[in-house]
Amino acid sequence: MEENKTKAEHPGYSGIVDHRKVEDQSRTVGKIALALSHVQKEIKGAQVNAKNPFFKNNYADLYQVINSCKDILSKYEIAFVQSNRFREGIFLIVTKLIHSSGEWFSSEIAMPIPKNATPQQIGSLQTYGRRYGLSSMVGIAQFDDDADASSQRR
């Protein structure tokens, strides 16, 4: 990404020079940070609802992760957008949180693509990256009621 524009190149220049090369947040973040703190106070987590047959572990799938936060994010005027792109041969999953004020946070997860990967494998990588990207940006933990119940029985 190129450096932010200077006064001469940017109409409405505020006098603040911002020399970040990679932009992962808006110049100000006070409003989105406050809204996100309210979101994190209300999020209960994502219910584990799927099983990985290869590793034999349980996890909350992408649908569950999205459902655990979308209404609460919306309540505090935060939208999320997820996309993918390639940069220098690396497959990236991008998650962006955008507040109604115009402030935003963004994060990228690099996903290694195996040689000769099928479209289904790439789709799985994308789903995995979206699940972890959104979970980490919003602060979503996975929980398993069965595991909690079994540990209390001991």
mmCIF file of C-alpha atoms in Angstrom, residues 35-117:
data_model
loop_
_atom_site.group_PDB
_atom_site.id
_atom_site.type_symbol
_atom_site.label_atom_id
_atom_site.label_comp_id
_atom_site.label_asym_id
_atom_site.label_seq_id
_atom_site.Cartn_x
_atom_site.Cartn_y
_atom_site.Cartn_z
ATOM 1 C CA ALA A 35 -18.630 0.624 20.565
ATOM 2 C CA LEU A 36 -16.480 -2.521 20.381
ATOM 3 C CA SER A 37 -16.004 -2.499 24.161
ATOM 4 C CA HIS A 38 -19.813 -2.596 24.525
ATOM 5 C CA VAL A 39 -20.006 -5.431 21.975
ATOM 6 C CA GLN A 40 -17.381 -7.457 23.832
ATOM 7 C CA LYS A 41 -19.231 -6.973 27.110
ATOM 8 C CA GLU A 42 -22.368 -8.542 25.587
ATOM 9 C CA ILE A 43 -20.931 -11.364 23.466
ATOM 10 C CA LYS A 44 -21.405 -14.761 25.093
ATOM 11 C CA GLY A 45 -19.170 -16.688 22.699
ATOM 12 C CA ALA A 46 -19.776 -19.119 19.855
ATOM 13 C CA GLN A 47 -21.354 -22.468 20.698
ATOM 14 C CA VAL A 48 -19.298 -25.430 19.489
ATOM 15 C CA ASN A 49 -21.474 -27.161 16.886
ATOM 16 C CA ALA A 50 -19.196 -29.003 14.429
ATOM 17 C CA LYS A 51 -16.646 -31.809 14.485
ATOM 18 C CA ASN A 52 -13.425 -31.992 12.491
ATOM 19 C CA PRO A 53 -13.231 -35.631 11.327
ATOM 20 C CA PHE A 54 -9.525 -35.360 10.540
ATOM 21 C CA PHE A 55 -8.335 -33.992 13.892
ATOM 22 C CA LYS A 56 -11.314 -35.360 15.895
ATOM 23 C CA ASN A 57 -11.893 -32.019 17.603
ATOM 24 C CA ASN A 58 -15.015 -29.904 18.017
ATOM 25 C CA TYR A 59 -15.350 -26.280 16.955
ATOM 26 C CA ALA A 60 -17.848 -23.488 16.254
ATOM 27 C CA ASP A 61 -18.345 -23.207 12.499
ATOM 28 C CA LEU A 62 -18.408 -19.921 10.556
ATOM 29 C CA TYR A 63 -22.212 -19.708 10.696
ATOM 30 C CA GLN A 64 -22.142 -20.024 14.487
ATOM 31 C CA VAL A 65 -19.342 -17.439 14.848
ATOM 32 C CA ILE A 66 -21.234 -14.935 12.681
ATOM 33 C CA ASN A 67 -24.501 -15.550 14.541
ATOM 34 C CA SER A 68 -22.776 -15.061 17.890
ATOM 35 C CA CYS A 69 -21.901 -11.445 17.032
ATOM 36 C CA LYS A 70 -23.831 -9.982 14.097
ATOM 37 C CA ASP A 71 -26.835 -8.659 16.038
ATOM 38 C CA ILE A 72 -24.685 -7.208 18.814
ATOM 39 C CA LEU A 73 -22.317 -5.575 16.301
ATOM 40 C CA SER A 74 -25.309 -4.075 14.510
ATOM 41 C CA LYS A 75 -26.766 -2.805 17.805
ATOM 42 C CA TYR A 76 -23.586 -0.728 18.284
ATOM 43 C CA GLU A 77 -23.461 0.337 14.616
ATOM 44 C CA ILE A 78 -20.532 -1.831 13.578
ATOM 45 C CA ALA A 79 -20.576 -3.734 10.305
ATOM 46 C CA PHE A 80 -18.053 -6.374 9.308
ATOM 47 C CA VAL A 81 -16.782 -7.125 5.827
ATOM 48 C CA GLN A 82 -14.606 -10.086 4.893
ATOM 49 C CA SER A 83 -12.776 -10.513 1.631
ATOM 50 C CA ASN A 84 -9.720 -12.210 0.223
ATOM 51 C CA ARG A 85 -6.838 -11.147 -1.959
ATOM 52 C CA PHE A 86 -3.376 -12.147 -3.040
ATOM 53 C CA ARG A 87 -0.325 -10.088 -2.153
ATOM 54 C CA GLU A 88 3.099 -11.186 -3.309
ATOM 55 C CA GLY A 89 1.781 -14.714 -3.903
ATOM 56 C CA ILE A 90 0.191 -15.040 -0.463
ATOM 57 C CA PHE A 91 -3.542 -15.705 -0.055
ATOM 58 C CA LEU A 92 -4.956 -13.264 2.502
ATOM 59 C CA ILE A 93 -8.290 -13.241 4.315
ATOM 60 C CA VAL A 94 -9.184 -9.671 5.261
ATOM 61 C CA THR A 95 -11.642 -8.809 8.039
ATOM 62 C CA LYS A 96 -12.731 -5.206 8.486
ATOM 63 C CA LEU A 97 -14.912 -3.745 11.246
ATOM 64 C CA ILE A 98 -16.543 -0.467 10.188
ATOM 65 C CA HIS A 99 -18.360 1.873 12.585
ATOM 66 C CA SER A 100 -21.131 4.279 11.553
ATOM 67 C CA SER A 101 -18.728 7.136 12.405
ATOM 68 C CA GLY A 102 -16.467 6.044 9.557
ATOM 69 C CA GLU A 103 -13.799 4.670 11.906
ATOM 70 C CA TRP A 104 -12.550 1.158 11.209
ATOM 71 C CA PHE A 105 -10.171 -1.652 12.141
ATOM 72 C CA SER A 106 -8.787 -4.181 9.669
ATOM 73 C CA SER A 107 -6.838 -7.411 10.003
ATOM 74 C CA GLU A 108 -5.340 -9.906 7.559
ATOM 75 C CA ILE A 109 -4.642 -13.604 7.995
ATOM 76 C CA ALA A 110 -2.179 -15.249 5.599
ATOM 77 C CA MET A 111 -3.374 -18.674 4.495
ATOM 78 C CA PRO A 112 -0.892 -21.047 2.847
ATOM 79 C CA ILE A 113 -2.319 -22.672 -0.269
ATOM 80 C CA PRO A 114 -1.014 -26.176 -0.921
ATOM 81 C CA LYS A 115 0.438 -26.840 -4.350
ATOM 82 C CA ASN A 116 -2.244 -28.133 -6.740
ATOM 83 C CA ALA A 117 -5.029 -27.168 -4.307
#
